[in-house]
């Protein structure tokens, strides 16, 4: 199987355009973060923007991830923009197709089509301190941008394990984020590598069709019952007729989620109670003592991303599914050999192996600050940012879903960061500035405050290795508070935390 088929690659990294296009704001990424930033700019009268997206459609992760069973894992009424509530969700936890449709509808309403450059990949973004602009090279040409918003997100580049023999496999092999539209699992022997968030969804979706499925689990995930519900046509009609009901429903979900976050991450006793509930969820479907033991994590819930499913454990308990706890060691023409020597016959291999995250974010390698170093080199596996959004050494640059910006809802995070970025852009405009750059001491003070809060959190003390943690063990991905806390903190932009530069004046 050719390895290039395993990656998401929808544009060729060669420069084809001529000349340079000058814009006020360039946004990298057409997913929910990029869409949020673009709408925010337009609503503030910042019209000279361009959104570059390497895919040929908008939606980001909700465009790429089309695997069977793909759905949101938090309630849809919170997983949406507050200014564009959707009365038409078919369920409490809506499927991928509805989220992609929703994002496309939002883009259409706010007339973003003319702002998008699809099939366009950023190859390099370098700050030119003389011009006081970002010089951005894409496969379609070169841009100069006064401000640069990196909104690609950390979960778009799949991890492809380096397994001996993978190229010799004669069947189909693909990452879950690159699921072939014509793949039919019916009657096939399927080997699944990984039991993370995606596998929790696609394993039960394809289990009834396969001949035999072997699931290779390295580390079990905590999986809680999913309180899903279907919405009736009458309910959707009422939500359309009375928008206040949608706002009330969103608030009624938001508040318990905030409380849950604080309890799960700050109070060990609550985490222990969560594990009791989660273990009962396992025993509800699994009766074999060894399998129960294999599926029970040895770390605290909320230490890493929780799974939610009512079907995952019943699928694993099915007669045509085997759960093995030894990792894949090598691949033959028609099988997978595990580290303990067992062999699973395979017509297809599905990689549920996750994504590169902030620590090795591929976009960070392409962003170069005022001293010429890449963001990846500056971070060196330990990403930090001020307010999860700006970085010392990178003037007029903003990263969305950046270090310590993550919260329960990506939409809530995107709106909060958009508000903060708009505050920065407005400061540039109203004060006649050419650039702003967060002071190193301000960024370090913010990081120190986050670390102090996180030191006693479940993220740090839960006993797991997760993509929440940087290479040095620092909790680098989640925001150190609730969704409400994030919105409140990022609602105000404090220019005094920044070095500024005007045409004839520089503050240090």
Coordinates of C-alpha atoms in Angstrom, one line a residue:
X1 CA 0.0 0.0 0.0
X2 CA 1.6 3.4 -1.0
X3 CA 2.3 5.4 2.1
X4 CA 1.2 8.6 0.4
X5 CA -2.4 7.3 0.4
X6 CA -2.4 7.5 4.2
X7 CA -2.1 11.3 4.5
X8 CA -4.5 14.1 3.9
X9 CA -2.9 15.8 0.9
X10 CA -5.2 17.9 -1.3
X11 CA -2.7 20.4 -2.8
X12 CA 0.8 20.2 -4.2
X13 CA 3.4 22.3 -2.3
X14 CA 4.8 24.2 -5.3
X15 CA 4.5 28.0 -5.9
X16 CA 2.4 28.7 -9.0
X17 CA 1.2 32.3 -8.6
X18 CA 2.8 35.5 -9.8
X19 CA 3.6 38.6 -7.8
X20 CA 2.4 39.4 -4.3
X21 CA -1.0 40.2 -2.9
X22 CA -1.2 42.6 0.0
X23 CA -3.9 42.1 2.6
X24 CA -4.8 43.4 6.0
X25 CA -5.4 40.0 7.6
X26 CA -4.5 36.5 6.4
X27 CA -6.2 33.6 8.1
X28 CA -4.7 30.1 7.8
X29 CA -7.4 27.4 8.0
X30 CA -11.0 27.1 6.9
X31 CA -12.3 25.1 9.9
X32 CA -14.4 26.5 12.7
X33 CA -11.6 28.6 14.1
X34 CA -10.8 30.2 10.8
X35 CA -14.5 30.8 10.1
X36 CA -15.0 32.4 13.5
X37 CA -12.0 34.7 13.0
X38 CA -13.2 35.7 9.5
X39 CA -16.8 36.5 10.6
X40 CA -15.4 38.5 13.6
X41 CA -13.2 40.6 11.2
X42 CA -16.1 41.3 8.9
X43 CA -18.5 42.2 11.7
X44 CA -15.9 44.7 12.9
X45 CA -15.5 46.3 9.4
X46 CA -12.2 44.6 8.6
X47 CA -12.9 43.6 5.1
X48 CA -9.5 43.2 3.6
X49 CA -9.0 39.5 4.6
X50 CA -8.2 36.3 2.9
X51 CA -8.7 32.7 4.3
X52 CA -6.3 30.1 2.9
X53 CA -7.4 26.5 3.1
X54 CA -5.5 23.6 1.7
X55 CA -8.6 21.5 1.2
X56 CA -11.1 22.2 -1.6
X57 CA -13.9 22.6 0.9
X58 CA -14.4 24.4 4.2
X59 CA -15.0 22.7 7.5
X60 CA -11.6 21.6 8.6
X61 CA -11.7 18.5 10.7
X62 CA -15.5 18.2 10.1
X63 CA -14.7 18.0 6.3
X64 CA -11.9 15.5 6.6
X65 CA -13.2 13.2 9.2
X66 CA -16.1 11.2 7.5
X67 CA -15.5 7.8 9.1
X68 CA -18.6 5.8 10.0
X69 CA -20.1 7.0 13.4
X70 CA -18.2 10.3 13.4
X71 CA -20.1 12.7 15.6
X72 CA -19.6 15.4 18.2
X73 CA -18.9 14.2 21.7
X74 CA -20.4 17.2 23.5
X75 CA -23.9 18.5 23.1
X76 CA -24.5 20.2 19.8
X77 CA -26.3 23.2 21.3
X78 CA -22.9 24.2 22.9
X79 CA -20.9 22.9 19.9
X80 CA -22.0 25.8 17.7
X81 CA -21.6 29.6 17.5
X82 CA -23.5 31.6 20.1
X83 CA -24.4 34.1 17.4
X84 CA -25.6 31.4 15.0
X85 CA -27.6 28.9 17.0
X86 CA -29.0 26.0 15.1
X87 CA -32.5 24.7 15.7
X88 CA -32.1 21.8 13.3
X89 CA -29.8 19.4 15.1
X90 CA -31.3 16.0 14.7
X91 CA -29.9 14.8 18.1
X92 CA -28.2 15.9 21.2
X93 CA -24.9 14.8 19.8
X94 CA -25.1 15.4 16.1
X95 CA -23.3 13.5 13.3
X96 CA -20.4 14.8 11.3
X97 CA -22.5 15.5 8.3
X98 CA -24.7 18.0 10.2
X99 CA -21.7 19.9 11.6
X100 CA -20.2 20.2 8.2
X101 CA -23.5 21.4 6.7
X102 CA -23.9 23.9 9.6
X103 CA -20.4 25.3 8.9
X104 CA -21.1 25.6 5.2
X105 CA -24.4 27.3 5.9
X106 CA -22.7 29.8 8.3
X107 CA -20.1 30.6 5.6
X108 CA -22.9 31.2 3.1
X109 CA -24.8 33.5 5.4
X110 CA -21.8 35.6 6.1
X111 CA -20.7 35.6 2.4
X112 CA -17.3 34.1 3.1
X113 CA -16.9 32.4 -0.3
X114 CA -15.2 35.4 -1.8
X115 CA -12.7 35.5 1.0
X116 CA -11.6 31.9 0.7
X117 CA -8.6 30.6 -1.3
X118 CA -9.3 26.9 -1.4
X119 CA -6.7 24.4 -2.5
X120 CA -4.1 26.8 -1.1
X121 CA -1.4 25.6 1.3
X122 CA 0.9 27.9 3.4
X123 CA 4.5 26.8 2.8
X124 CA 6.1 29.5 4.8
X125 CA 5.1 32.5 6.9
X126 CA 8.0 34.9 7.9
X127 CA 7.8 38.2 9.7
X128 CA 9.6 41.0 7.8
X129 CA 10.6 43.5 10.5
X130 CA 11.5 46.1 7.9
X131 CA 8.2 46.0 6.1
X132 CA 6.3 45.3 9.4
X133 CA 4.4 42.6 7.6
X134 CA 4.1 38.9 7.3
X135 CA 5.5 37.5 4.1
X136 CA 3.5 34.4 3.4
X137 CA 4.3 31.9 0.6
X138 CA 1.7 29.5 -0.6
X139 CA 1.5 26.9 -3.3
X140 CA -0.6 29.4 -5.3
X141 CA 1.4 32.6 -4.8
X142 CA 2.8 35.0 -2.2
X143 CA 1.0 37.3 0.2
X144 CA 2.0 40.2 2.4
X145 CA -0.2 40.5 5.5
X146 CA -0.3 43.1 8.2
X147 CA -1.7 40.4 10.6
X148 CA -1.5 36.6 10.5
X149 CA -4.0 34.3 12.2
X150 CA -2.9 30.7 12.3
X151 CA -6.3 28.9 12.7
X152 CA -5.3 25.5 11.3
X153 CA -5.7 23.8 14.7
X154 CA -3.5 21.0 16.1
X155 CA -5.6 18.0 15.1
X156 CA -5.4 17.9 11.3
X157 CA -2.2 15.9 10.6
X158 CA -2.7 12.2 11.3
X159 CA -0.1 10.1 13.0
X160 CA 1.0 7.2 10.7
X161 CA 2.9 4.6 12.7
X162 CA 6.2 3.4 11.3
X163 CA 5.5 -0.3 11.1
X164 CA 7.9 -2.7 9.3
X165 CA 6.1 -4.3 6.3
X166 CA 3.3 -1.7 6.1
X167 CA 4.2 -1.0 2.4
X168 CA 3.9 -4.7 1.6
X169 CA 0.4 -5.1 2.9
X170 CA -1.9 -6.1 0.0
X171 CA -5.2 -5.0 1.5
X172 CA -6.5 -1.5 2.3
X173 CA -4.9 0.6 5.0
X174 CA -5.9 4.1 6.0
X175 CA -6.1 6.5 8.9
X176 CA -9.6 7.1 10.2
X177 CA -9.3 10.7 9.2
X178 CA -8.8 9.7 5.6
X179 CA -11.6 7.1 5.4
X180 CA -12.2 6.0 1.7
X181 CA -15.7 6.8 0.5
X182 CA -15.8 3.5 -1.3
X183 CA -14.5 1.3 1.5
X184 CA -17.0 -1.5 2.3
X185 CA -16.1 -3.5 5.5
X186 CA -18.8 -6.1 4.7
X187 CA -17.4 -9.6 5.1
X188 CA -13.8 -8.4 5.7
X189 CA -11.3 -9.2 8.4
X190 CA -10.4 -5.8 9.8
X191 CA -7.6 -4.9 12.2
X192 CA -8.0 -1.6 14.1
X193 CA -4.9 -0.1 15.6
X194 CA -5.8 2.2 18.5
X195 CA -8.7 2.8 20.8
X196 CA -8.9 6.6 21.1
X197 CA -11.7 8.9 20.4
X198 CA -12.2 8.1 16.7
X199 CA -12.1 4.3 17.3
X200 CA -14.7 4.6 20.0
X201 CA -17.0 5.9 17.3
X202 CA -16.1 3.8 14.2
X203 CA -15.6 0.4 15.8
X204 CA -19.3 0.0 16.8
X205 CA -20.4 1.6 13.5
X206 CA -18.7 -1.1 11.3
X207 CA -18.7 -4.1 13.7
X208 CA -22.1 -5.5 12.5
X209 CA -20.8 -5.7 8.9
X210 CA -17.3 -7.2 9.3
X211 CA -16.5 -10.8 9.3
X212 CA -13.9 -10.5 12.1
X213 CA -12.4 -7.4 13.8
X214 CA -9.3 -7.4 15.9
X215 CA -8.8 -4.3 18.0
X216 CA -5.3 -3.6 19.1
X217 CA -5.3 -1.5 22.3
X218 CA -2.2 0.0 23.8
X219 CA -3.8 2.1 26.5
X220 CA -7.5 1.9 27.4
X221 CA -9.7 5.0 27.4
X222 CA -12.3 6.0 30.0
X223 CA -15.7 5.7 28.2
X224 CA -18.8 7.1 29.8
X225 CA -22.4 6.5 28.8
X226 CA -23.6 9.0 26.2
X227 CA -26.8 10.8 27.2
X228 CA -27.8 11.2 23.5
X229 CA -31.4 12.0 22.5
X230 CA -33.2 12.5 19.2
X231 CA -35.0 15.7 18.6
X232 CA -38.5 15.6 17.1
X233 CA -39.8 17.7 14.2
X234 CA -42.1 19.5 16.7
X235 CA -39.1 20.4 19.0
X236 CA -37.1 21.7 16.0
X237 CA -40.1 23.7 14.9
X238 CA -40.5 25.3 18.4
X239 CA -36.8 26.1 18.5
X240 CA -37.0 27.9 15.1
X241 CA -40.1 29.8 16.2
X242 CA -38.8 30.8 19.6
X243 CA -35.0 31.4 19.4
X244 CA -35.0 32.2 23.2
X245 CA -35.6 28.5 23.8
X246 CA -32.3 27.7 22.0
X247 CA -30.5 30.2 24.2
X248 CA -32.1 28.8 27.3
X249 CA -31.2 25.2 26.2
X250 CA -27.6 26.3 25.5
X251 CA -27.3 27.9 28.9
X252 CA -28.9 24.9 30.5
X253 CA -26.2 22.6 29.0
X254 CA -23.3 25.1 29.4
X255 CA -23.6 25.6 33.2
X256 CA -23.5 21.8 34.1
X257 CA -20.6 21.4 31.7
X258 CA -18.7 24.2 33.4
X259 CA -19.5 22.6 36.8
X260 CA -18.4 19.2 35.6
X261 CA -15.1 20.5 34.3
X262 CA -14.2 22.2 37.6
X263 CA -15.2 19.1 39.6
X264 CA -13.5 16.6 37.3
X265 CA -10.2 18.6 37.1
X266 CA -9.9 20.1 40.5
X267 CA -11.4 17.6 43.0
X268 CA -9.8 14.1 43.2
X269 CA -12.9 12.7 45.1
X270 CA -15.1 13.6 42.1
X271 CA -12.7 11.9 39.8
X272 CA -12.8 8.8 41.8
X273 CA -16.6 8.9 41.7
X274 CA -16.4 9.3 37.9
X275 CA -14.3 6.1 37.7
X276 CA -16.9 4.2 39.7
X277 CA -19.6 5.2 37.2
X278 CA -17.3 4.5 34.3
X279 CA -16.5 1.0 35.6
X280 CA -20.1 0.2 36.0
X281 CA -20.6 1.2 32.3
X282 CA -18.0 -1.4 31.4
X283 CA -19.5 -4.1 33.5
X284 CA -22.9 -3.4 31.9
X285 CA -21.8 -4.9 28.6
X286 CA -18.6 -6.9 29.4
X287 CA -18.8 -10.0 31.6
X288 CA -15.4 -11.5 31.0
X289 CA -13.1 -10.6 34.0
X290 CA -10.0 -10.4 32.0
X291 CA -11.6 -8.2 29.4
X292 CA -13.0 -5.9 32.1
X293 CA -9.5 -5.6 33.5
X294 CA -8.0 -4.9 30.0
X295 CA -10.6 -2.1 29.4
X296 CA -10.2 -0.4 32.8
X297 CA -7.6 2.4 32.7
X298 CA -5.1 2.8 35.6
X299 CA -5.3 6.6 35.5
X300 CA -7.9 9.1 36.6
X301 CA -10.8 10.1 34.4
X302 CA -10.4 13.5 32.8
X303 CA -6.6 13.0 32.9
X304 CA -6.9 12.7 29.1
X305 CA -9.9 13.1 26.7
X306 CA -13.0 11.2 27.8
X307 CA -14.9 9.0 25.4
X308 CA -18.7 8.9 25.3
X309 CA -20.5 5.9 23.8
X310 CA -23.3 3.5 24.5
X311 CA -22.2 1.1 21.7
X312 CA -18.4 0.7 22.1
X313 CA -18.4 -1.9 24.8
X314 CA -21.2 -3.9 23.3
X315 CA -19.3 -4.0 20.0
X316 CA -16.2 -5.2 21.8
X317 CA -18.2 -7.9 23.5
X318 CA -19.5 -9.2 20.1
X319 CA -18.6 -12.7 18.9
X320 CA -16.8 -11.3 15.8
X321 CA -14.5 -8.9 17.7
X322 CA -11.3 -9.7 19.6
X323 CA -9.6 -7.2 21.9
X324 CA -5.8 -7.6 22.1
X325 CA -3.6 -5.5 24.4
X326 CA -0.3 -6.1 22.7
X327 CA 0.7 -3.4 20.1
X328 CA 1.3 -4.0 16.5
X329 CA 5.0 -4.9 15.8
X330 CA 5.0 -5.6 12.0
X331 CA 2.8 -6.1 9.0
X332 CA 2.9 -9.0 6.5
X333 CA 1.1 -9.1 3.1
X334 CA -2.2 -10.1 4.7
X335 CA -1.8 -9.9 8.5
X336 CA -0.7 -7.9 11.5
X337 CA 1.8 -9.4 14.0
X338 CA 1.7 -8.1 17.5
X339 CA 4.6 -7.6 19.9
X340 CA 3.7 -10.8 21.8
X341 CA 3.8 -12.8 18.6
X342 CA 0.1 -13.2 17.8
X343 CA -1.1 -12.8 14.2
X344 CA -4.4 -11.3 13.1
X345 CA -5.4 -12.0 9.5
X346 CA -6.4 -8.7 7.8
X347 CA -8.1 -7.6 4.6
X348 CA -8.0 -4.0 5.8
X349 CA -6.1 -2.1 8.5
X350 CA -7.7 1.0 10.1
X351 CA -5.3 3.3 11.9
X352 CA -7.0 5.0 14.8
X353 CA -3.7 6.4 15.9
X354 CA -4.6 10.0 16.5
X355 CA -3.0 13.3 15.3
X356 CA 0.1 15.3 15.7
X357 CA -0.7 18.0 18.3
X358 CA 0.8 21.2 19.6
X359 CA 4.1 19.7 20.6
X360 CA 4.9 18.7 16.9
X361 CA 2.4 20.9 15.1
X362 CA 3.5 20.8 11.4
X363 CA 2.3 24.4 10.8
X364 CA 4.6 25.6 13.6
X365 CA 7.6 24.6 11.4
X366 CA 6.5 27.0 8.7
X367 CA 6.0 30.1 10.9
X368 CA 9.1 32.2 11.4
X369 CA 9.3 35.1 13.8
X370 CA 11.4 38.3 13.8
X371 CA 14.6 36.5 14.7
X372 CA 14.2 34.0 11.9
X373 CA 13.5 31.0 14.1
X374 CA 10.4 28.9 13.5
X375 CA 7.7 28.6 16.1
X376 CA 8.5 24.9 16.3
X377 CA 12.1 25.7 17.3
X378 CA 11.0 28.3 19.8
X379 CA 8.6 25.9 21.4
X380 CA 11.0 23.0 21.2
X381 CA 8.3 20.5 22.2
X382 CA 7.0 22.7 25.0
X383 CA 4.5 25.2 23.5
X384 CA 3.5 28.3 25.4
X385 CA 1.6 31.4 24.5
X386 CA 0.1 34.5 26.2
X387 CA -3.6 34.0 26.8
X388 CA -3.3 30.9 24.6
X389 CA -3.1 33.3 21.6
X390 CA 0.1 35.4 21.1
X391 CA 3.8 34.6 21.3
X392 CA 6.8 36.8 22.1
X393 CA 9.0 37.1 19.0
X394 CA 6.0 36.9 16.6
X395 CA 4.5 40.3 16.1
X396 CA 1.0 40.6 14.7
X397 CA 0.6 36.8 14.9
X398 CA -2.2 34.9 16.6
X399 CA -2.7 31.2 17.0
X400 CA -6.1 29.7 17.5
X401 CA -6.4 26.5 19.6
X402 CA -3.0 27.5 20.8
X403 CA -1.2 26.4 24.0
X404 CA -3.6 26.4 27.0
X405 CA -6.5 27.7 25.0
X406 CA -8.4 24.3 24.8
X407 CA -11.8 24.0 26.5
X408 CA -14.7 21.7 26.3
X409 CA -16.2 23.3 23.2
X410 CA -14.1 24.2 20.2
X411 CA -16.7 26.8 19.2
X412 CA -16.6 28.5 22.6
X413 CA -12.8 28.6 22.4
X414 CA -12.9 30.0 18.8
X415 CA -15.3 32.8 19.8
X416 CA -13.2 33.7 22.9
X417 CA -10.0 33.8 20.9
X418 CA -11.7 35.7 18.1
X419 CA -12.8 38.4 20.6
X420 CA -9.2 38.7 21.9
X421 CA -7.7 38.9 18.4
X422 CA -10.2 41.5 17.4
X423 CA -9.2 43.6 20.4
X424 CA -5.6 43.4 19.1
X425 CA -6.6 44.3 15.6
X426 CA -8.6 47.3 16.9
X427 CA -5.7 48.4 19.0
X428 CA -3.5 48.4 15.9
X429 CA -6.0 50.5 14.0
X430 CA -7.0 52.9 16.7
X431 CA -3.5 53.7 18.0
X432 CA -1.9 54.0 14.5
X433 CA 0.4 51.1 15.2
X434 CA 2.4 49.0 12.7
X435 CA 2.9 46.0 15.1
X436 CA 2.3 44.7 18.6
X437 CA 4.2 41.9 20.3
X438 CA 3.5 40.4 23.7
X439 CA 6.3 41.2 26.2
X440 CA 8.3 38.1 27.2
X441 CA 7.8 38.9 30.9
X442 CA 4.1 39.1 30.4
X443 CA 4.0 35.8 28.6
X444 CA 6.1 34.1 31.2
X445 CA 4.0 35.5 34.0
X446 CA 0.9 34.1 32.3
X447 CA 2.6 30.7 31.9
X448 CA 3.7 30.7 35.5
X449 CA 0.1 31.4 36.6
X450 CA -1.2 28.6 34.4
X451 CA 1.4 26.2 35.8
X452 CA 0.5 27.1 39.4
X453 CA -3.1 26.3 38.7
X454 CA -2.5 23.2 36.7
X455 CA 0.0 21.7 39.2
X456 CA -2.7 20.3 41.3
X457 CA -5.1 19.4 38.5
X458 CA -6.2 16.0 37.3
X459 CA -4.3 16.8 34.0
X460 CA -1.1 16.8 35.9
X461 CA -1.7 14.3 38.7
X462 CA -4.0 11.8 37.0
X463 CA -1.3 9.4 36.1
X464 CA -1.6 9.3 32.3
X465 CA 0.4 10.3 29.3
X466 CA -1.7 12.5 27.0
X467 CA -1.5 15.0 24.3
X468 CA -2.5 17.6 26.9
X469 CA 1.1 17.4 28.2
X470 CA 4.2 19.0 26.6
X471 CA 7.5 17.1 26.4
X472 CA 8.6 18.5 29.7
X473 CA 5.4 17.3 31.4
X474 CA 3.8 20.7 31.5
X475 CA 0.0 20.8 31.0
X476 CA 0.1 22.7 27.6
X477 CA -3.2 22.2 25.9
X478 CA -6.2 22.9 28.2
X479 CA -7.3 26.3 29.5
X480 CA -6.9 26.4 33.3
X481 CA -10.5 27.1 34.0
X482 CA -14.1 26.7 32.8
X483 CA -15.6 27.8 29.5
X484 CA -17.1 30.9 31.2
X485 CA -13.7 31.8 32.7
X486 CA -12.1 31.6 29.2
X487 CA -14.7 33.8 27.7
X488 CA -14.4 36.4 30.5
X489 CA -10.6 36.5 30.4
X490 CA -10.3 36.8 26.7
X491 CA -13.0 39.4 26.4
X492 CA -10.6 42.2 27.3
X493 CA -7.4 43.0 25.3
X494 CA -4.8 44.8 27.4
X495 CA -2.4 46.7 25.2
X496 CA 0.0 47.4 28.1
X497 CA 1.1 43.7 28.0
X498 CA 2.5 44.4 24.5
X499 CA 5.5 46.1 22.9
X500 CA 4.2 48.4 20.2
X501 CA 5.6 50.0 17.2
X502 CA 4.3 52.9 15.2
X503 CA 5.8 54.6 12.2
X504 CA 8.1 56.7 14.2
X505 CA 7.9 55.3 17.7
X506 CA 8.7 52.0 19.5
X507 CA 7.8 51.0 23.0
X508 CA 9.9 48.4 24.8

